[in-house]
mmCIF file of C-alpha atoms in Angstrom:
data_model
loop_
_atom_site.group_PDB
_atom_site.id
_atom_site.type_symbol
_atom_site.label_atom_id
_atom_site.label_comp_id
_atom_site.label_asym_id
_atom_site.label_seq_id
_atom_site.Cartn_x
_atom_site.Cartn_y
_atom_site.Cartn_z
ATOM 1 C CA SER G 1 -64.368 24.783 -31.646
ATOM 2 C CA ILE G 2 -61.722 25.687 -34.178
ATOM 3 C CA GLY G 3 -64.513 26.729 -36.564
ATOM 4 C CA GLY G 4 -65.640 29.313 -34.025
ATOM 5 C CA VAL G 5 -62.102 30.679 -33.833
ATOM 6 C CA CYS G 6 -61.999 31.211 -37.588
ATOM 7 C CA THR G 7 -65.414 32.839 -37.856
ATOM 8 C CA GLY G 8 -65.189 34.790 -34.592
ATOM 9 C CA LEU G 9 -61.768 36.264 -35.241
ATOM 10 C CA GLY G 10 -61.961 36.420 -39.018
ATOM 11 C CA ILE G 11 -58.959 34.141 -39.478
ATOM 12 C CA PRO G 12 -58.957 31.965 -42.605
ATOM 13 C CA PRO G 13 -58.651 28.229 -41.820
ATOM 14 C CA GLN G 14 -55.476 27.800 -43.919
ATOM 15 C CA LEU G 15 -53.616 30.073 -41.468
ATOM 16 C CA VAL G 16 -54.319 27.786 -38.514
ATOM 17 C CA GLN G 17 -51.275 25.542 -38.203
ATOM 18 C CA ASN G 18 -51.856 23.949 -34.803
ATOM 19 C CA VAL G 19 -55.025 23.171 -32.879
ATOM 20 C CA PHE G 20 -54.552 22.436 -29.191
ATOM 21 C CA GLY G 21 -57.214 20.493 -27.327
ATOM 22 C CA VAL G 22 -57.379 20.995 -23.559
ATOM 23 C CA MET G 23 -59.381 18.616 -21.386
ATOM 24 C CA LYS G 24 -59.736 17.571 -17.785
ATOM 25 C CA ALA G 25 -58.775 14.062 -16.691
ATOM 26 C CA TYR G 26 -62.421 13.591 -15.711
ATOM 27 C CA THR G 27 -65.633 15.128 -17.041
ATOM 28 C CA THR G 28 -67.917 17.762 -15.586
ATOM 29 C CA LYS G 29 -71.300 19.035 -16.615
ATOM 30 C CA VAL G 30 -73.730 21.762 -15.604
ATOM 31 C CA GLY G 31 -77.442 21.275 -16.112
ATOM 32 C CA ASP G 32 -79.649 18.416 -17.161
ATOM 33 C CA GLY G 33 -79.188 15.846 -19.893
ATOM 34 C CA PRO G 34 -77.439 12.574 -20.506
ATOM 35 C CA TYR G 35 -74.142 11.990 -18.759
ATOM 36 C CA PRO G 36 -72.971 8.386 -19.244
ATOM 37 C CA THR G 37 -69.970 8.497 -16.888
ATOM 38 C CA GLU G 38 -71.537 10.589 -14.119
ATOM 39 C CA GLN G 39 -70.722 9.441 -10.607
ATOM 40 C CA ILE G 40 -73.605 10.164 -8.248
ATOM 41 C CA ASN G 41 -71.690 8.756 -5.298
ATOM 42 C CA GLU G 42 -68.593 9.319 -3.180
ATOM 43 C CA ILE G 43 -66.375 9.327 -6.293
ATOM 44 C CA GLY G 44 -68.334 12.211 -7.820
ATOM 45 C CA GLU G 45 -68.156 14.053 -4.502
ATOM 46 C CA PHE G 46 -64.397 13.450 -4.304
ATOM 47 C CA LEU G 47 -63.834 14.787 -7.835
ATOM 48 C CA ARG G 48 -66.033 17.810 -7.107
ATOM 49 C CA LYS G 49 -64.238 18.634 -3.857
ATOM 50 C CA GLU G 50 -60.657 17.967 -4.970
ATOM 51 C CA GLY G 51 -61.156 19.618 -8.366
ATOM 52 C CA HIS G 52 -63.048 22.615 -6.953
ATOM 53 C CA GLU G 53 -65.903 21.911 -9.330
ATOM 54 C CA PHE G 54 -68.361 24.609 -8.316
ATOM 55 C CA GLY G 55 -69.758 27.433 -10.428
ATOM 56 C CA VAL G 56 -67.720 30.622 -10.082
ATOM 57 C CA THR G 57 -70.719 32.949 -9.970
ATOM 58 C CA THR G 58 -73.387 30.782 -8.361
ATOM 59 C CA GLY G 59 -71.288 28.313 -6.373
ATOM 60 C CA ARG G 60 -73.509 25.583 -7.788
ATOM 61 C CA PRO G 61 -71.867 22.138 -7.724
ATOM 62 C CA ARG G 62 -70.980 20.664 -11.111
ATOM 63 C CA ARG G 63 -71.857 17.100 -12.036
ATOM 64 C CA CYS G 64 -68.667 15.011 -12.115
ATOM 65 C CA GLY G 65 -67.765 11.705 -13.733
ATOM 66 C CA TRP G 66 -65.102 9.589 -15.357
ATOM 67 C CA PHE G 67 -63.281 10.640 -18.526
ATOM 68 C CA ASP G 68 -65.475 10.147 -21.608
ATOM 69 C CA LEU G 69 -63.299 8.755 -24.414
ATOM 70 C CA PRO G 70 -66.043 8.703 -27.108
ATOM 71 C CA ALA G 71 -66.703 12.417 -26.481
ATOM 72 C CA MET G 72 -62.964 13.134 -26.716
ATOM 73 C CA LYS G 73 -62.683 11.205 -29.979
ATOM 74 C CA TYR G 74 -65.612 13.180 -31.358
ATOM 75 C CA THR G 75 -64.165 16.580 -30.434
ATOM 76 C CA THR G 76 -60.829 15.489 -31.889
ATOM 77 C CA MET G 77 -62.539 14.575 -35.173
ATOM 78 C CA VAL G 78 -64.473 17.859 -35.304
ATOM 79 C CA ASN G 79 -61.536 20.101 -34.371
ATOM 80 C CA GLY G 80 -58.551 18.225 -35.817
ATOM 81 C CA TYR G 81 -56.328 18.610 -32.763
ATOM 82 C CA THR G 82 -52.607 18.507 -33.440
ATOM 83 C CA ALA G 83 -51.836 18.238 -29.712
ATOM 84 C CA VAL G 84 -53.765 17.582 -26.513
ATOM 85 C CA ALA G 85 -53.152 18.693 -22.929
ATOM 86 C CA MET G 86 -54.803 17.012 -19.954
ATOM 87 C CA THR G 87 -55.414 18.974 -16.767
ATOM 88 C CA LYS G 88 -56.228 17.916 -13.198
ATOM 89 C CA ILE G 89 -54.748 14.431 -13.619
ATOM 90 C CA ASP G 90 -52.961 14.865 -10.278
ATOM 91 C CA ILE G 91 -56.320 14.468 -8.490
ATOM 92 C CA PHE G 92 -56.137 10.758 -9.326
ATOM 93 C CA ASP G 93 -53.010 10.419 -7.148
ATOM 94 C CA LYS G 94 -55.329 10.101 -4.162
ATOM 95 C CA MET G 95 -57.474 7.376 -5.734
ATOM 96 C CA ASP G 96 -56.922 3.617 -5.754
ATOM 97 C CA GLU G 97 -58.778 3.065 -9.017
ATOM 98 C CA VAL G 98 -59.513 5.211 -12.075
ATOM 99 C CA LYS G 99 -62.040 4.315 -14.735
ATOM 100 C CA ILE G 100 -62.620 5.603 -18.272
ATOM 101 C CA GLY G 101 -65.785 5.517 -20.336
ATOM 102 C CA VAL G 102 -64.690 3.768 -23.553
ATOM 103 C CA SER G 103 -67.977 3.253 -25.429
ATOM 104 C CA TYR G 104 -71.706 3.893 -25.331
ATOM 105 C CA LEU G 105 -74.459 1.297 -25.306
ATOM 106 C CA LYS G 106 -77.878 1.745 -26.880
ATOM 107 C CA ASN G 107 -80.494 -0.936 -26.261
ATOM 108 C CA GLY G 108 -77.690 -3.202 -25.031
ATOM 109 C CA ALA G 109 -75.613 -2.871 -28.220
ATOM 110 C CA LYS G 110 -72.287 -1.037 -28.464
ATOM 111 C CA MET G 111 -72.536 2.105 -30.597
ATOM 112 C CA ASP G 112 -69.870 2.588 -33.272
ATOM 113 C CA HIS G 113 -70.351 6.356 -33.487
ATOM 114 C CA TYR G 114 -70.965 9.347 -31.251
ATOM 115 C CA PRO G 115 -74.709 9.842 -30.674
ATOM 116 C CA SER G 116 -76.462 12.864 -32.161
ATOM 117 C CA VAL G 117 -78.820 13.176 -29.189
#
C-alpha cells in the first residue's frame, strides 16, 4: 500500500505526487480463504496455464478467477491511485467470453461495501 511506502522508506505523504496501481486482468490467490470469483474448472486451469500462475519457489499452482471489481475499488479507495495499469489482458484474446465480479452477495442481498472478513 502507499502507506507502507511512506513508513518503509521514510517519505512524507505530501511528497507522493502519483500513486500507480498495477493489477492483473484476472485474480490469483495463494492459500485458503474466501475467493468469490475463483474458477475451479477449465477456465481456472486455462488462466493458470496461460498466465504461468505457479509459485516461483515451490511451483505450487495459484488459485485463479475472474477480475474482482469490488476488491479493485477498495484498493483504489485505500491507496488513492492516480493511474492504473492492467497486465496479462492479452490472455483473454484466446477466450470467447470474459466475466468480471461486480458485487458481493451476503445472505442473498447485494453488499454496498467491501467486506471486513
